[in-house]
Amino acid sequence: MSSSPRRVHLAAHFPGVNNNTIWSDPRSESHIAVDSFIHMAQTAERGLMDFLFLAEGLRLREMNGKIYDLDVMGRPDTLTVLSAVAGATERIGLAGTLTATFHEPYELARQFATLDHLSGGRAAWNVVTSPDAFTGENFRRGGYLPYPQRYERAEDFIDAARTLWESWPASAQDADDTAGAYEHRSEFFDISGRFDVPRSPQVHPVIFQAGDSDSGREFAAGSADVIFTRHSELEDGKAFYKDTKSRLAKYGRAEDDLRIYPGVSYVLGDTDADAAGRAREQAYAQHSGATAIATLERVWNTDLSSFDPDGPLPDFDPVLDGPEVSQGRVKHVKDPVATAQRWREIAQAENLSIRDLVVRESPRFAFVGSADTVARKMNQYIQERAADGFILIPTVVPGGLDEFVDTVIPRLQEMGVYPDSYPSDDPALRATMELNEYRPATEWSQARADVRAAATNGQEA
Amino acid sequence: MSTPSFVIAARITPRPGIDRVDPAKYFSGAAVRQAALDAETAGAAFVLLDDDLDTAPAAGPAAGRLSALQTAAWLGPQTSSIAVVPTLRTTHTEPFLMGTESASLDWATHGRAGVLFAPSLGADAAANVGRRATPSADPAWAETADVIDVVRRLWDSWEADAEIRDQATGRFVDRSKLHYVDFSGTDSASEEFTVKGPSIVPRPTQGHLPVFVEHAPDAPLEALRGAVEQADVVLLPAESVGPEAVKVLDWNPSACVLAVIDADADALDPEIVARWVQVGVSGVVLETGPYDVELAVRAAAGVVPELVGTDESPDEQSTLRARLGLPPAENRYANA
Ligand SMILES: Cc1cc2nc3c(=O)[nH]c(=O)nc-3n(C[C@H](O)[C@H](O)[C@H](O)COP(=O)(O)O)c2cc1C
């Protein structure tokens, strides 16, 4: 007997500070106006999606010692704008990225508890780690956290936040003078007192994490409900899915307790050929000549402004010993010399200019095709366990989601893998995502302690 | 510019020992939203939303509260003309984040927001955040003045026309219109703190949000001098507003001074208000709590009808700066 098909989950990324977002498109509107956020959230809600997702970056990016000026830049504070969106929507989840490195547990816990209350339980926190001294220059403490400790602090941070979220009795009606009393003394924090926000509808907001290293994946298995990942190709996605889900059992967790949502770009068209043509146009719109040069500079780690984007690639190797020319972004190229060599070979073999090469080598759109093609392909990912859901990354703000909702979602519904209404009357994000209720802080930390103790015993044996 | 009419505003945070809140209604935000809408209907200019990082004062069974800044942002799309003024505490929160959160609030409300800056003087706030010691009033207020300074610089760090979307050169912004603030200040423990900038949020809708400071019983007015000099709006307790307004206006002649008065008291009579106006007071903040706000605002307007004027329905586009009669905010970095 074959089991019923897994359902497709969808969510929306308000695109931000990178060249995926095409600001030169005539339909592109403000990236900062609250109405743009509300528009996209309401479209996502119309499409019965799980949540609207916002990233965070606490310093403007730089290139060659100057502010990087080619991409959309400037965005509102995550929790402030999500609170505003909560006031203009009813069902959509509100997922905000905040770094565990430069925020503090007491303040962050009350901010998420506030959002959860004001939204009727729709809050989610994407826990990222940004241990760079570059960002630290905007903060009192500067860059203070050694890179290997980024997840130690993040884990401790989540434990502290969960302790605060649980510090009130189940019903605030039963609160007395001791409500909110808590204490969290650990390697990274020494805090105590009374938390001032009663338990929120979800008690714990849904916890996401986005790191990709081995320790990042382990952190997800031991502490998070959702992973936001870049693994958006089918085979790669399956491998990532298998790897992360295989880490769960030892923490007493089932496959469905940790959800995998790749961030995916897409281009739709009336036909597959039409979509392919649009994808090519959009890829060039994402990579102006200036952006192509900047992309090369991040690999070569040197100023290449004298190069012509319509001309050939540099014939020298990347600079390895100099300071980083690019500051404030997650690094994706692990071996620059090999990458540069490969790029030169491709460019020579196919007679490509710098701009052509950069377009060819940049991450492709994950899904390109007619609504029908995209719906089928997305469904394939879900059934074959390359993902549990997708975070859609449109290229145009704020209308870039509209066409998807109007054309792809009806196809998914016809296929029987997408619902016709939200699954629950409860607007809580845990209900919308069909996730378990919150798991108490002590259970999380005990499970991790057991896993670590077992690993140590295993080594000694 | 026409002289703005006498300002009437409401402080809608539950009053300890007076207002009893029903947790079910209060923490969903419903009671605060109703209070803000009632204040709006009655023509109030803004609502104040108090906040701190210490143990919440008891108000009914639940001695709790929500983040005021987020509550204010949440009210933005649900209101149309009233402005929101949350408190931000300057002692423990990162100055950079106060800059980005306040600027974002202005975007979220289309310019219908201000922010009240105050230090956290309590030991329990220090224990909750766990980063810094409990300060005493003088250095904490001195730090508040520095925080206001750096926040204003962060608001200025993007010029209003920095976003250019220039297709010819591929540039989204003109980076000559973005500015490092390179601020150095002194914190409440006499240590230096620095903020690099620029902000990650473009210049607020109003340029600068109106900056409020309030003289509360926990510090002498003199401790606030630096902050008062940086402020646009200064709130003074009704009992001492006469003499204090004179001092405040001496330190900062362009300040908008408002008297804070308990809405339940009968103290607001035309003669007293006339005396206040003579020493430069521009309006009142009624401590209404979250209930019966509309009645209290209408009653106050009835005491001074000739001052309040007839403008019952302000322009929906009007910013808080405009409603308070503040001039357009200049940018210290523009044309520099
Ligand atoms: C898909 C993805 C999205 C991320 N988004 C953010 C972000 O919005 N803000 C941020 O400060 N860091 C972000 N990060 C950085 C991670 O939190 C982390 O610092 C980085 O990936 C290094 O950790 P790792 O070695 O485990 O991957 C992101 C990382 C990934 C993989």
PDB file of C-alpha atoms in Angstrom, chain A residues 22-25 28-35 38 56-60 62-63 65-81 83-88 102-107 110-115 117-119 136-141 168 172-177 182 190-198 288 290-291, chain B residues 22-24 27-29 51-56 61-71 73-75 77-78 90-98 100-102 104-105 107-110 124 127-132 143 147 158 163-167 169-175 178-180 187-188 192-202:
ATOM      1  CA  ILE A  22      16.160  43.245  -9.433  1.00  0.00           C
ATOM      2  CA  TRP A  23      15.759  46.864  -8.437  1.00  0.00           C
ATOM      3  CA  SER A  24      16.040  48.042 -12.031  1.00  0.00           C
ATOM      4  CA  ASP A  25      12.785  46.305 -12.964  1.00  0.00           C
ATOM      5  CA  SER A  28      10.145  47.253  -8.463  1.00  0.00           C
ATOM      6  CA  GLU A  29       8.864  49.459  -5.651  1.00  0.00           C
ATOM      7  CA  SER A  30      10.195  50.509  -2.254  1.00  0.00           C
ATOM      8  CA  HIS A  31      12.182  47.980  -0.229  1.00  0.00           C
ATOM      9  CA  ILE A  32      11.696  49.958   2.938  1.00  0.00           C
ATOM     10  CA  ALA A  33       8.059  51.147   2.913  1.00  0.00           C
ATOM     11  CA  VAL A  34       5.889  49.160   5.289  1.00  0.00           C
ATOM     12  CA  ASP A  35       3.283  48.798   2.549  1.00  0.00           C
ATOM     13  CA  ILE A  38       2.290  44.203   3.997  1.00  0.00           C
ATOM     14  CA  GLU A  56      19.144  40.424   9.015  1.00  0.00           C
ATOM     15  CA  GLY A  57      22.474  42.164   8.483  1.00  0.00           C
ATOM     16  CA  LEU A  58      23.649  44.627  11.089  1.00  0.00           C
ATOM     17  CA  ARG A  59      26.178  46.502   9.024  1.00  0.00           C
ATOM     18  CA  LEU A  60      26.091  47.755   5.456  1.00  0.00           C
ATOM     19  CA  GLU A  62      31.605  46.899   2.001  1.00  0.00           C
ATOM     20  CA  MET A  63      33.824  46.195  -0.958  1.00  0.00           C
ATOM     21  CA  GLY A  65      36.907  49.509   1.840  1.00  0.00           C
ATOM     22  CA  LYS A  66      33.849  51.330   0.514  1.00  0.00           C
ATOM     23  CA  ILE A  67      30.142  50.806   1.070  1.00  0.00           C
ATOM     24  CA  TYR A  68      28.890  48.330  -1.531  1.00  0.00           C
ATOM     25  CA  ASP A  69      26.488  50.312  -3.679  1.00  0.00           C
ATOM     26  CA  LEU A  70      25.254  47.932  -6.397  1.00  0.00           C
ATOM     27  CA  ASP A  71      22.573  45.929  -4.566  1.00  0.00           C
ATOM     28  CA  VAL A  72      19.393  46.874  -2.805  1.00  0.00           C
ATOM     29  CA  MET A  73      20.496  48.066   0.592  1.00  0.00           C
ATOM     30  CA  GLY A  74      18.878  49.416   3.706  1.00  0.00           C
ATOM     31  CA  ARG A  75      16.074  47.535   5.396  1.00  0.00           C
ATOM     32  CA  PRO A  76      13.913  48.041   8.437  1.00  0.00           C
ATOM     33  CA  ASP A  77      14.614  46.397  11.771  1.00  0.00           C
ATOM     34  CA  THR A  78      13.234  42.860  11.611  1.00  0.00           C
ATOM     35  CA  LEU A  79      11.033  42.800  14.712  1.00  0.00           C
ATOM     36  CA  THR A  80       9.696  46.309  14.239  1.00  0.00           C
ATOM     37  CA  VAL A  81       8.468  45.648  10.720  1.00  0.00           C
ATOM     38  CA  SER A  83       5.119  43.749  14.420  1.00  0.00           C
ATOM     39  CA  ALA A  84       3.626  46.201  11.931  1.00  0.00           C
ATOM     40  CA  VAL A  85       2.847  43.372   9.496  1.00  0.00           C
ATOM     41  CA  ALA A  86       1.168  41.476  12.352  1.00  0.00           C
ATOM     42  CA  GLY A  87      -1.230  44.406  12.640  1.00  0.00           C
ATOM     43  CA  ALA A  88      -2.244  44.077   8.974  1.00  0.00           C
ATOM     44  CA  PHE A 102      24.870  40.797  18.980  1.00  0.00           C
ATOM     45  CA  HIS A 103      21.488  40.504  20.681  1.00  0.00           C
ATOM     46  CA  GLU A 104      20.869  39.620  24.355  1.00  0.00           C
ATOM     47  CA  PRO A 105      18.511  36.901  25.677  1.00  0.00           C
ATOM     48  CA  TYR A 106      16.336  39.023  27.941  1.00  0.00           C
ATOM     49  CA  GLU A 107      15.599  41.671  25.342  1.00  0.00           C
ATOM     50  CA  ARG A 110      10.593  39.700  25.362  1.00  0.00           C
ATOM     51  CA  GLN A 111      10.593  40.965  21.784  1.00  0.00           C
ATOM     52  CA  PHE A 112       9.637  37.556  20.385  1.00  0.00           C
ATOM     53  CA  ALA A 113       7.119  36.978  23.169  1.00  0.00           C
ATOM     54  CA  THR A 114       5.595  40.354  22.307  1.00  0.00           C
ATOM     55  CA  LEU A 115       5.395  39.465  18.621  1.00  0.00           C
ATOM     56  CA  HIS A 117       1.195  37.764  21.646  1.00  0.00           C
ATOM     57  CA  LEU A 118       0.352  40.539  19.193  1.00  0.00           C
ATOM     58  CA  SER A 119       0.075  38.123  16.270  1.00  0.00           C
ATOM     59  CA  GLY A 136      30.857  44.396  15.922  1.00  0.00           C
ATOM     60  CA  GLU A 137      31.988  47.942  15.171  1.00  0.00           C
ATOM     61  CA  ASN A 138      28.347  49.006  15.410  1.00  0.00           C
ATOM     62  CA  PHE A 139      28.042  47.552  18.923  1.00  0.00           C
ATOM     63  CA  ARG A 140      29.384  48.458  22.316  1.00  0.00           C
ATOM     64  CA  ARG A 141      31.281  45.216  22.675  1.00  0.00           C
ATOM     65  CA  TRP A 168       5.022  32.285  33.710  1.00  0.00           C
ATOM     66  CA  ALA A 172      -1.678  34.573  33.332  1.00  0.00           C
ATOM     67  CA  GLN A 173      -4.891  34.578  35.411  1.00  0.00           C
ATOM     68  CA  ASP A 174      -3.008  32.351  37.862  1.00  0.00           C
ATOM     69  CA  ALA A 175      -0.033  34.687  38.089  1.00  0.00           C
ATOM     70  CA  ASP A 176       1.117  35.876  41.489  1.00  0.00           C
ATOM     71  CA  ASP A 177       4.123  37.792  42.783  1.00  0.00           C
ATOM     72  CA  TYR A 182      13.909  32.881  36.445  1.00  0.00           C
ATOM     73  CA  ASP A 190      24.513  35.442  34.091  1.00  0.00           C
ATOM     74  CA  ILE A 191      20.961  36.735  34.293  1.00  0.00           C
ATOM     75  CA  SER A 192      18.186  36.518  36.834  1.00  0.00           C
ATOM     76  CA  GLY A 193      15.039  38.293  37.915  1.00  0.00           C
ATOM     77  CA  ARG A 194      11.471  38.305  36.675  1.00  0.00           C
ATOM     78  CA  PHE A 195      10.555  38.098  33.026  1.00  0.00           C
ATOM     79  CA  ASP A 196       7.856  40.627  32.251  1.00  0.00           C
ATOM     80  CA  VAL A 197       5.900  38.954  29.443  1.00  0.00           C
ATOM     81  CA  PRO A 198       3.356  36.227  30.257  1.00  0.00           C
ATOM     82  CA  SER A 288      24.964  44.333 -14.462  1.00  0.00           C
ATOM     83  CA  ALA A 290      29.395  46.421 -12.385  1.00  0.00           C
ATOM     84  CA  THR A 291      27.894  43.525 -10.416  1.00  0.00           C
TER      85      THR A 291
ATOM     86  CA  ASP B  22      -7.607  41.499  32.197  1.00  0.00           C
ATOM     87  CA  PRO B  23      -4.631  39.444  30.975  1.00  0.00           C
ATOM     88  CA  ALA B  24      -6.651  37.819  28.197  1.00  0.00           C
ATOM     89  CA  PHE B  27      -1.629  40.793  26.261  1.00  0.00           C
ATOM     90  CA  SER B  28      -3.327  40.222  22.941  1.00  0.00           C
ATOM     91  CA  GLY B  29      -2.929  43.972  22.466  1.00  0.00           C
ATOM     92  CA  ASP B  51       8.454  50.533  28.892  1.00  0.00           C
ATOM     93  CA  ASP B  52      11.431  49.358  30.918  1.00  0.00           C
ATOM     94  CA  LEU B  53      13.603  46.290  31.298  1.00  0.00           C
ATOM     95  CA  ASP B  54      12.935  45.922  35.015  1.00  0.00           C
ATOM     96  CA  THR B  55      10.226  43.968  36.828  1.00  0.00           C
ATOM     97  CA  ALA B  56       6.867  45.211  35.632  1.00  0.00           C
ATOM     98  CA  PRO B  61      -3.316  39.923  38.270  1.00  0.00           C
ATOM     99  CA  ALA B  62      -0.652  40.280  35.645  1.00  0.00           C
ATOM    100  CA  ALA B  63       2.359  42.414  36.421  1.00  0.00           C
ATOM    101  CA  GLY B  64       3.529  42.107  32.883  1.00  0.00           C
ATOM    102  CA  ARG B  65       3.905  44.187  29.770  1.00  0.00           C
ATOM    103  CA  LEU B  66       4.811  43.954  26.108  1.00  0.00           C
ATOM    104  CA  SER B  67       7.600  45.718  24.268  1.00  0.00           C
ATOM    105  CA  ALA B  68       6.277  49.259  23.768  1.00  0.00           C
ATOM    106  CA  LEU B  69       8.166  49.853  20.547  1.00  0.00           C
ATOM    107  CA  GLN B  70       6.724  46.763  18.900  1.00  0.00           C
ATOM    108  CA  THR B  71       3.256  47.517  20.215  1.00  0.00           C
ATOM    109  CA  ALA B  73       4.645  49.451  15.316  1.00  0.00           C
ATOM    110  CA  TRP B  74       1.739  47.002  15.486  1.00  0.00           C
ATOM    111  CA  LEU B  75      -0.638  49.932  16.037  1.00  0.00           C
ATOM    112  CA  PRO B  77      -1.407  49.919  10.285  1.00  0.00           C
ATOM    113  CA  GLN B  78      -4.418  49.798  12.634  1.00  0.00           C
ATOM    114  CA  THR B  90      19.123  53.859  27.035  1.00  0.00           C
ATOM    115  CA  THR B  91      21.136  52.044  29.709  1.00  0.00           C
ATOM    116  CA  HIS B  92      21.276  48.444  28.517  1.00  0.00           C
ATOM    117  CA  THR B  93      20.051  48.385  24.934  1.00  0.00           C
ATOM    118  CA  GLU B  94      22.603  48.841  22.163  1.00  0.00           C
ATOM    119  CA  PRO B  95      22.533  52.417  20.814  1.00  0.00           C
ATOM    120  CA  PHE B  96      22.816  51.110  17.254  1.00  0.00           C
ATOM    121  CA  LEU B  97      19.637  49.069  17.724  1.00  0.00           C
ATOM    122  CA  MET B  98      17.789  52.016  19.229  1.00  0.00           C
ATOM    123  CA  THR B 100      17.418  51.124  13.714  1.00  0.00           C
ATOM    124  CA  GLU B 101      14.303  50.280  15.734  1.00  0.00           C
ATOM    125  CA  SER B 102      13.160  53.883  16.019  1.00  0.00           C
ATOM    126  CA  SER B 104      11.850  51.481  11.431  1.00  0.00           C
ATOM    127  CA  LEU B 105       8.969  52.551  13.652  1.00  0.00           C
ATOM    128  CA  TRP B 107       8.610  53.821   8.445  1.00  0.00           C
ATOM    129  CA  ALA B 108       5.973  51.508   9.953  1.00  0.00           C
ATOM    130  CA  THR B 109       3.717  54.430  10.929  1.00  0.00           C
ATOM    131  CA  HIS B 110       4.255  56.724   7.934  1.00  0.00           C
ATOM    132  CA  ASP B 124      16.576  44.458  38.361  1.00  0.00           C
ATOM    133  CA  ALA B 127      20.270  41.798  36.436  1.00  0.00           C
ATOM    134  CA  ASN B 128      17.878  40.934  33.604  1.00  0.00           C
ATOM    135  CA  VAL B 129      20.203  42.063  30.847  1.00  0.00           C
ATOM    136  CA  GLY B 130      23.347  41.036  32.676  1.00  0.00           C
ATOM    137  CA  ARG B 131      25.805  43.116  30.712  1.00  0.00           C
ATOM    138  CA  ARG B 132      26.293  46.266  32.764  1.00  0.00           C
ATOM    139  CA  GLU B 143      24.666  58.648  28.750  1.00  0.00           C
ATOM    140  CA  VAL B 147      22.535  58.025  23.076  1.00  0.00           C
ATOM    141  CA  TRP B 158      21.508  58.224   5.136  1.00  0.00           C
ATOM    142  CA  GLU B 163      18.736  55.807  -3.083  1.00  0.00           C
ATOM    143  CA  ILE B 164      19.322  56.609  -6.773  1.00  0.00           C
ATOM    144  CA  ARG B 165      18.695  53.384  -8.759  1.00  0.00           C
ATOM    145  CA  ASP B 166      21.037  54.567 -11.498  1.00  0.00           C
ATOM    146  CA  GLN B 167      20.804  52.065 -14.327  1.00  0.00           C
ATOM    147  CA  THR B 169      26.243  52.807 -13.555  1.00  0.00           C
ATOM    148  CA  GLY B 170      24.394  49.927 -11.879  1.00  0.00           C
ATOM    149  CA  ARG B 171      24.341  51.760  -8.531  1.00  0.00           C
ATOM    150  CA  PHE B 172      21.367  51.423  -6.183  1.00  0.00           C
ATOM    151  CA  VAL B 173      22.658  54.095  -3.803  1.00  0.00           C
ATOM    152  CA  ASP B 174      24.944  57.071  -4.082  1.00  0.00           C
ATOM    153  CA  ARG B 175      27.410  56.179  -1.364  1.00  0.00           C
ATOM    154  CA  LEU B 178      25.827  57.598   3.246  1.00  0.00           C
ATOM    155  CA  HIS B 179      27.904  58.580   6.253  1.00  0.00           C
ATOM    156  CA  TYR B 180      29.883  56.842   8.948  1.00  0.00           C
ATOM    157  CA  ASP B 187      28.475  55.235  29.194  1.00  0.00           C
ATOM    158  CA  SER B 188      26.951  55.179  32.663  1.00  0.00           C
ATOM    159  CA  GLU B 192      33.870  54.865  26.259  1.00  0.00           C
ATOM    160  CA  PHE B 193      31.458  53.350  23.738  1.00  0.00           C
ATOM    161  CA  THR B 194      31.679  53.684  19.988  1.00  0.00           C
ATOM    162  CA  VAL B 195      29.310  53.250  17.063  1.00  0.00           C
ATOM    163  CA  LYS B 196      30.607  53.086  13.493  1.00  0.00           C
ATOM    164  CA  GLY B 197      27.523  53.438  11.292  1.00  0.00           C
ATOM    165  CA  PRO B 198      25.993  54.151   8.900  1.00  0.00           C
ATOM    166  CA  SER B 199      22.585  52.891   9.974  1.00  0.00           C
ATOM    167  CA  ILE B 200      21.203  49.892   8.116  1.00  0.00           C
ATOM    168  CA  VAL B 201      17.845  51.700   7.857  1.00  0.00           C
ATOM    169  CA  PRO B 202      17.341  54.588   5.438  1.00  0.00           C
TER     170      PRO B 202
END
